[in-house]
């Protein structure tokens, strides 16, 4: 298959185009997009066993409130080399009055802050990395999570095309299409929106 750049007569240099065969797994509920993304990554790495995954969720006490730090601990549980970059090392108290966080904020603040505090000892790599769309819904699709104060959505980045300035990703909100595409500027606008902490969880093949 020819890429857009090749079709236009501009051959791509090595590293200009990447598209990893990450499988698509659809989330089951409105709150488990992060867990669906974790399943995608583990299946791509050949480490997904449904029974072991469910046991890990119980061991890590992951319920309906999933933060990126939870996913970092989940990767560590499966021995996956990772690096979690975030703007906030802990819980931003400014989220307390946001409806998306309000219901469980007090209990979650303590739990999440403890996870950050214990990260180094638990061999979970966390770094502070400073740095409007509700989510990455494919064009023409209705975003089921679109509400005025919705704060974020997990996706799996699986590649990029440097020539067209676009990235490829899996959106757990949809089983089909399995792979979506958006511009880098669109991705950055969503990634840096208030409520996301500009979180990125890097996962490496050489675990």
PDB file of C-alpha atoms in Angstrom:
ATOM      1  CA  UNK A   1       0.000   0.000   0.000  1.00  0.00           C
ATOM      2  CA  UNK A   2       1.366   3.436  -0.936  1.00  0.00           C
ATOM      3  CA  UNK A   3       1.302   6.205   1.625  1.00  0.00           C
ATOM      4  CA  UNK A   4      -0.077   9.678   0.899  1.00  0.00           C
ATOM      5  CA  UNK A   5       3.424  11.099   0.647  1.00  0.00           C
ATOM      6  CA  UNK A   6       4.576   8.388  -1.771  1.00  0.00           C
ATOM      7  CA  UNK A   7       1.505   8.898  -3.917  1.00  0.00           C
ATOM      8  CA  UNK A   8       2.382  12.589  -4.108  1.00  0.00           C
ATOM      9  CA  UNK A   9       5.869  11.731  -5.313  1.00  0.00           C
ATOM     10  CA  UNK A  10       7.681  12.378  -2.017  1.00  0.00           C
ATOM     11  CA  UNK A  11       9.449   9.190  -0.847  1.00  0.00           C
ATOM     12  CA  UNK A  12       9.514   8.791   2.916  1.00  0.00           C
ATOM     13  CA  UNK A  13      12.772   8.579   4.797  1.00  0.00           C
ATOM     14  CA  UNK A  14      13.269   5.851   7.433  1.00  0.00           C
ATOM     15  CA  UNK A  15      11.453   6.889  10.586  1.00  0.00           C
ATOM     16  CA  UNK A  16       9.053   9.223   8.774  1.00  0.00           C
ATOM     17  CA  UNK A  17       6.211   6.709   8.811  1.00  0.00           C
ATOM     18  CA  UNK A  18       5.315   4.272  11.602  1.00  0.00           C
ATOM     19  CA  UNK A  19       2.175   2.181  11.959  1.00  0.00           C
ATOM     20  CA  UNK A  20       2.260  -0.508  14.626  1.00  0.00           C
ATOM     21  CA  UNK A  21      -0.244  -3.411  14.425  1.00  0.00           C
ATOM     22  CA  UNK A  22      -1.859  -2.690  17.797  1.00  0.00           C
ATOM     23  CA  UNK A  23      -5.198  -4.544  18.042  1.00  0.00           C
ATOM     24  CA  UNK A  24      -8.382  -2.643  18.801  1.00  0.00           C
ATOM     25  CA  UNK A  25     -10.381  -3.490  21.933  1.00  0.00           C
ATOM     26  CA  UNK A  26     -13.594  -1.652  22.712  1.00  0.00           C
ATOM     27  CA  UNK A  27     -14.360  -0.373  26.195  1.00  0.00           C
ATOM     28  CA  UNK A  28     -17.413  -1.856  27.899  1.00  0.00           C
ATOM     29  CA  UNK A  29     -18.490   1.093  30.031  1.00  0.00           C
ATOM     30  CA  UNK A  30     -18.135   4.875  30.095  1.00  0.00           C
ATOM     31  CA  UNK A  31     -15.323   4.695  32.676  1.00  0.00           C
ATOM     32  CA  UNK A  32     -13.010   1.885  31.480  1.00  0.00           C
ATOM     33  CA  UNK A  33     -11.318   3.427  28.427  1.00  0.00           C
ATOM     34  CA  UNK A  34      -7.955   3.303  30.210  1.00  0.00           C
ATOM     35  CA  UNK A  35      -8.335  -0.390  30.978  1.00  0.00           C
ATOM     36  CA  UNK A  36      -9.315  -1.111  27.369  1.00  0.00           C
ATOM     37  CA  UNK A  37      -6.178   0.730  26.223  1.00  0.00           C
ATOM     38  CA  UNK A  38      -4.097  -1.353  28.631  1.00  0.00           C
ATOM     39  CA  UNK A  39      -5.588  -4.519  27.168  1.00  0.00           C
ATOM     40  CA  UNK A  40      -4.650  -3.349  23.662  1.00  0.00           C
ATOM     41  CA  UNK A  41      -1.053  -2.732  24.693  1.00  0.00           C
ATOM     42  CA  UNK A  42      -0.702  -6.032  26.540  1.00  0.00           C
ATOM     43  CA  UNK A  43      -2.209  -7.972  23.644  1.00  0.00           C
ATOM     44  CA  UNK A  44       0.176  -6.272  21.231  1.00  0.00           C
ATOM     45  CA  UNK A  45       3.050  -7.296  23.517  1.00  0.00           C
ATOM     46  CA  UNK A  46       1.689 -10.841  23.699  1.00  0.00           C
ATOM     47  CA  UNK A  47       1.064 -10.604  27.438  1.00  0.00           C
ATOM     48  CA  UNK A  48      -2.719 -10.418  27.697  1.00  0.00           C
ATOM     49  CA  UNK A  49      -4.383 -13.209  29.634  1.00  0.00           C
ATOM     50  CA  UNK A  50      -7.930 -12.268  30.637  1.00  0.00           C
ATOM     51  CA  UNK A  51      -7.813 -14.162  33.917  1.00  0.00           C
ATOM     52  CA  UNK A  52      -4.475 -12.676  34.928  1.00  0.00           C
ATOM     53  CA  UNK A  53      -5.658  -9.224  33.877  1.00  0.00           C
ATOM     54  CA  UNK A  54      -8.732  -9.462  36.103  1.00  0.00           C
ATOM     55  CA  UNK A  55      -6.573 -10.698  38.982  1.00  0.00           C
ATOM     56  CA  UNK A  56      -4.255  -7.722  38.500  1.00  0.00           C
ATOM     57  CA  UNK A  57      -7.199  -5.325  38.689  1.00  0.00           C
ATOM     58  CA  UNK A  58      -8.238  -6.867  42.004  1.00  0.00           C
ATOM     59  CA  UNK A  59      -4.704  -6.859  43.384  1.00  0.00           C
ATOM     60  CA  UNK A  60      -4.188  -3.201  42.445  1.00  0.00           C
ATOM     61  CA  UNK A  61      -7.715  -2.360  43.651  1.00  0.00           C
ATOM     62  CA  UNK A  62      -8.707  -0.724  40.387  1.00  0.00           C
ATOM     63  CA  UNK A  63     -12.391   0.114  40.269  1.00  0.00           C
ATOM     64  CA  UNK A  64     -14.413   2.654  38.291  1.00  0.00           C
ATOM     65  CA  UNK A  65     -12.041   5.527  38.934  1.00  0.00           C
ATOM     66  CA  UNK A  66      -8.975   4.999  36.755  1.00  0.00           C
ATOM     67  CA  UNK A  67      -6.113   7.492  36.681  1.00  0.00           C
ATOM     68  CA  UNK A  68      -3.019   7.342  34.485  1.00  0.00           C
ATOM     69  CA  UNK A  69      -0.906   6.433  37.509  1.00  0.00           C
ATOM     70  CA  UNK A  70      -3.107   3.331  37.872  1.00  0.00           C
ATOM     71  CA  UNK A  71      -2.210   2.299  34.332  1.00  0.00           C
ATOM     72  CA  UNK A  72       1.490   2.823  35.064  1.00  0.00           C
ATOM     73  CA  UNK A  73       1.200   0.472  38.034  1.00  0.00           C
ATOM     74  CA  UNK A  74      -0.670  -1.979  35.802  1.00  0.00           C
ATOM     75  CA  UNK A  75       2.194  -1.951  33.278  1.00  0.00           C
ATOM     76  CA  UNK A  76       4.672  -2.485  36.108  1.00  0.00           C
ATOM     77  CA  UNK A  77       2.605  -5.437  37.353  1.00  0.00           C
ATOM     78  CA  UNK A  78       3.046  -7.141  33.983  1.00  0.00           C
ATOM     79  CA  UNK A  79       6.734  -6.284  33.782  1.00  0.00           C
ATOM     80  CA  UNK A  80       6.281  -3.841  30.901  1.00  0.00           C
ATOM     81  CA  UNK A  81       8.963  -1.154  30.648  1.00  0.00           C
ATOM     82  CA  UNK A  82       7.266   2.225  30.780  1.00  0.00           C
ATOM     83  CA  UNK A  83       7.649   5.930  31.512  1.00  0.00           C
ATOM     84  CA  UNK A  84       4.797   8.060  32.797  1.00  0.00           C
ATOM     85  CA  UNK A  85       5.109  11.776  32.013  1.00  0.00           C
ATOM     86  CA  UNK A  86       2.721  14.183  33.703  1.00  0.00           C
ATOM     87  CA  UNK A  87       2.449  17.843  34.573  1.00  0.00           C
ATOM     88  CA  UNK A  88       1.138  17.133  38.081  1.00  0.00           C
ATOM     89  CA  UNK A  89       2.791  14.713  40.513  1.00  0.00           C
ATOM     90  CA  UNK A  90      -0.370  13.943  42.419  1.00  0.00           C
ATOM     91  CA  UNK A  91      -3.934  15.221  42.341  1.00  0.00           C
ATOM     92  CA  UNK A  92      -4.695  18.755  41.177  1.00  0.00           C
ATOM     93  CA  UNK A  93      -6.994  20.194  43.848  1.00  0.00           C
ATOM     94  CA  UNK A  94      -8.559  22.364  41.180  1.00  0.00           C
ATOM     95  CA  UNK A  95     -10.453  19.298  39.935  1.00  0.00           C
ATOM     96  CA  UNK A  96     -12.490  19.052  43.123  1.00  0.00           C
ATOM     97  CA  UNK A  97     -15.332  21.145  41.743  1.00  0.00           C
ATOM     98  CA  UNK A  98     -15.337  19.453  38.331  1.00  0.00           C
ATOM     99  CA  UNK A  99     -18.347  17.160  38.022  1.00  0.00           C
ATOM    100  CA  UNK A 100     -16.266  14.434  36.367  1.00  0.00           C
ATOM    101  CA  UNK A 101     -14.159  14.122  39.557  1.00  0.00           C
ATOM    102  CA  UNK A 102     -16.423  15.549  42.258  1.00  0.00           C
ATOM    103  CA  UNK A 103     -18.226  12.424  43.441  1.00  0.00           C
ATOM    104  CA  UNK A 104     -15.140  10.503  44.597  1.00  0.00           C
ATOM    105  CA  UNK A 105     -12.596  13.290  44.794  1.00  0.00           C
ATOM    106  CA  UNK A 106     -11.783  13.152  48.518  1.00  0.00           C
ATOM    107  CA  UNK A 107     -11.126   9.401  48.647  1.00  0.00           C
ATOM    108  CA  UNK A 108      -9.384   9.402  45.280  1.00  0.00           C
ATOM    109  CA  UNK A 109      -7.102  12.272  46.258  1.00  0.00           C
ATOM    110  CA  UNK A 110      -5.635  10.251  49.119  1.00  0.00           C
ATOM    111  CA  UNK A 111      -5.343   7.044  47.084  1.00  0.00           C
ATOM    112  CA  UNK A 112      -3.772   8.651  44.026  1.00  0.00           C
ATOM    113  CA  UNK A 113      -1.340  10.783  46.019  1.00  0.00           C
ATOM    114  CA  UNK A 114      -0.186   7.628  47.823  1.00  0.00           C
ATOM    115  CA  UNK A 115       0.455   5.927  44.486  1.00  0.00           C
ATOM    116  CA  UNK A 116       2.637   8.827  43.377  1.00  0.00           C
ATOM    117  CA  UNK A 117       4.486   8.821  46.716  1.00  0.00           C
ATOM    118  CA  UNK A 118       5.165   5.079  46.482  1.00  0.00           C
ATOM    119  CA  UNK A 119       5.984   5.036  42.767  1.00  0.00           C
ATOM    120  CA  UNK A 120       9.781   5.003  43.051  1.00  0.00           C
ATOM    121  CA  UNK A 121       9.787   2.251  45.652  1.00  0.00           C
ATOM    122  CA  UNK A 122       7.357   0.277  43.489  1.00  0.00           C
ATOM    123  CA  UNK A 123       9.595   0.712  40.419  1.00  0.00           C
ATOM    124  CA  UNK A 124       6.955   2.750  38.617  1.00  0.00           C
ATOM    125  CA  UNK A 125       8.744   5.393  36.565  1.00  0.00           C
ATOM    126  CA  UNK A 126       7.044   8.795  36.878  1.00  0.00           C
ATOM    127  CA  UNK A 127       8.469  12.085  35.613  1.00  0.00           C
ATOM    128  CA  UNK A 128       7.173  15.638  35.741  1.00  0.00           C
ATOM    129  CA  UNK A 129       7.129  16.873  32.155  1.00  0.00           C
ATOM    130  CA  UNK A 130       5.719  20.404  31.794  1.00  0.00           C
ATOM    131  CA  UNK A 131       4.600  21.215  28.790  1.00  0.00           C
ATOM    132  CA  UNK A 132     -11.209  21.510  22.202  1.00  0.00           C
ATOM    133  CA  UNK A 133     -12.000  18.330  21.713  1.00  0.00           C
ATOM    134  CA  UNK A 134     -13.810  16.031  24.127  1.00  0.00           C
ATOM    135  CA  UNK A 135     -12.040  13.009  22.709  1.00  0.00           C
ATOM    136  CA  UNK A 136     -10.672  11.592  19.480  1.00  0.00           C
ATOM    137  CA  UNK A 137     -13.921  10.500  17.846  1.00  0.00           C
ATOM    138  CA  UNK A 138     -13.571   9.613  14.135  1.00  0.00           C
ATOM    139  CA  UNK A 139     -15.144  12.163  11.814  1.00  0.00           C
ATOM    140  CA  UNK A 140     -18.856  11.538  11.436  1.00  0.00           C
ATOM    141  CA  UNK A 141     -19.170   9.621  14.704  1.00  0.00           C
ATOM    142  CA  UNK A 142     -20.994  10.905  17.740  1.00  0.00           C
ATOM    143  CA  UNK A 143     -18.795  11.014  20.822  1.00  0.00           C
ATOM    144  CA  UNK A 144     -20.795   9.266  23.535  1.00  0.00           C
ATOM    145  CA  UNK A 145     -18.740  10.933  26.250  1.00  0.00           C
ATOM    146  CA  UNK A 146     -19.306  14.474  24.979  1.00  0.00           C
ATOM    147  CA  UNK A 147     -20.611  16.596  27.830  1.00  0.00           C
ATOM    148  CA  UNK A 148     -19.795  20.272  28.539  1.00  0.00           C
ATOM    149  CA  UNK A 149     -17.289  19.510  31.293  1.00  0.00           C
ATOM    150  CA  UNK A 150     -15.919  16.140  30.241  1.00  0.00           C
ATOM    151  CA  UNK A 151     -12.249  16.033  31.250  1.00  0.00           C
ATOM    152  CA  UNK A 152     -10.484  13.389  29.213  1.00  0.00           C
ATOM    153  CA  UNK A 153     -10.271  10.105  27.367  1.00  0.00           C
ATOM    154  CA  UNK A 154      -7.571   7.450  27.005  1.00  0.00           C
ATOM    155  CA  UNK A 155      -6.378   6.406  23.543  1.00  0.00           C
ATOM    156  CA  UNK A 156      -3.449   4.317  22.268  1.00  0.00           C
ATOM    157  CA  UNK A 157      -1.033   6.031  19.882  1.00  0.00           C
ATOM    158  CA  UNK A 158       0.228   3.514  17.340  1.00  0.00           C
ATOM    159  CA  UNK A 159       2.078   5.513  14.723  1.00  0.00           C
ATOM    160  CA  UNK A 160       2.584   8.698  12.749  1.00  0.00           C
ATOM    161  CA  UNK A 161       3.163  10.126   9.297  1.00  0.00           C
ATOM    162  CA  UNK A 162       5.703  12.911   9.453  1.00  0.00           C
ATOM    163  CA  UNK A 163       4.969  14.054   5.890  1.00  0.00           C
ATOM    164  CA  UNK A 164       1.289  14.730   6.568  1.00  0.00           C
ATOM    165  CA  UNK A 165       1.732  15.815  10.201  1.00  0.00           C
ATOM    166  CA  UNK A 166      -0.694  13.186  11.441  1.00  0.00           C
ATOM    167  CA  UNK A 167      -0.778  10.466  14.065  1.00  0.00           C
ATOM    168  CA  UNK A 168      -2.536   7.095  14.124  1.00  0.00           C
ATOM    169  CA  UNK A 169      -4.339   5.839  17.206  1.00  0.00           C
ATOM    170  CA  UNK A 170      -6.875   3.367  18.541  1.00  0.00           C
ATOM    171  CA  UNK A 171      -9.943   4.793  20.232  1.00  0.00           C
ATOM    172  CA  UNK A 172     -11.473   2.308  22.708  1.00  0.00           C
ATOM    173  CA  UNK A 173     -14.843   4.015  22.314  1.00  0.00           C
ATOM    174  CA  UNK A 174     -15.221   2.299  18.931  1.00  0.00           C
ATOM    175  CA  UNK A 175     -14.594  -1.251  17.748  1.00  0.00           C
ATOM    176  CA  UNK A 176     -14.701  -0.092  14.113  1.00  0.00           C
ATOM    177  CA  UNK A 177     -12.792   1.633  12.671  1.00  0.00           C
ATOM    178  CA  UNK A 178      -9.975   0.005  14.580  1.00  0.00           C
ATOM    179  CA  UNK A 179      -7.476   2.714  13.675  1.00  0.00           C
ATOM    180  CA  UNK A 180      -8.126   6.447  13.561  1.00  0.00           C
ATOM    181  CA  UNK A 181      -6.052   9.415  12.463  1.00  0.00           C
ATOM    182  CA  UNK A 182      -5.822  13.045  13.521  1.00  0.00           C
ATOM    183  CA  UNK A 183      -3.441  15.941  13.094  1.00  0.00           C
ATOM    184  CA  UNK A 184      -0.616  16.525  15.554  1.00  0.00           C
ATOM    185  CA  UNK A 185      -2.111  19.929  16.375  1.00  0.00           C
ATOM    186  CA  UNK A 186      -5.477  18.329  17.167  1.00  0.00           C
ATOM    187  CA  UNK A 187      -3.763  15.791  19.402  1.00  0.00           C
ATOM    188  CA  UNK A 188      -1.813  18.487  21.227  1.00  0.00           C
ATOM    189  CA  UNK A 189      -4.961  20.536  21.796  1.00  0.00           C
ATOM    190  CA  UNK A 190      -6.698  17.570  23.363  1.00  0.00           C
ATOM    191  CA  UNK A 191      -3.643  16.393  25.310  1.00  0.00           C
ATOM    192  CA  UNK A 192      -3.081  19.782  26.906  1.00  0.00           C
ATOM    193  CA  UNK A 193      -6.734  20.473  27.767  1.00  0.00           C
ATOM    194  CA  UNK A 194      -7.487  21.233  31.413  1.00  0.00           C
ATOM    195  CA  UNK A 195      -8.197  18.061  33.341  1.00  0.00           C
ATOM    196  CA  UNK A 196      -5.722  15.823  31.531  1.00  0.00           C
ATOM    197  CA  UNK A 197      -2.537  16.847  33.401  1.00  0.00           C
ATOM    198  CA  UNK A 198      -0.949  16.424  29.945  1.00  0.00           C
ATOM    199  CA  UNK A 199      -0.422  12.770  30.823  1.00  0.00           C
ATOM    200  CA  UNK A 200       1.425  10.433  28.465  1.00  0.00           C
ATOM    201  CA  UNK A 201       2.296   6.843  29.368  1.00  0.00           C
ATOM    202  CA  UNK A 202       5.134   5.575  27.171  1.00  0.00           C
ATOM    203  CA  UNK A 203       5.381   1.801  26.739  1.00  0.00           C
ATOM    204  CA  UNK A 204       8.487   0.093  25.333  1.00  0.00           C
ATOM    205  CA  UNK A 205       8.819  -3.129  23.380  1.00  0.00           C
ATOM    206  CA  UNK A 206      11.993  -4.290  25.115  1.00  0.00           C
ATOM    207  CA  UNK A 207      10.339  -5.054  28.421  1.00  0.00           C
TER     208      UNK A 207
END
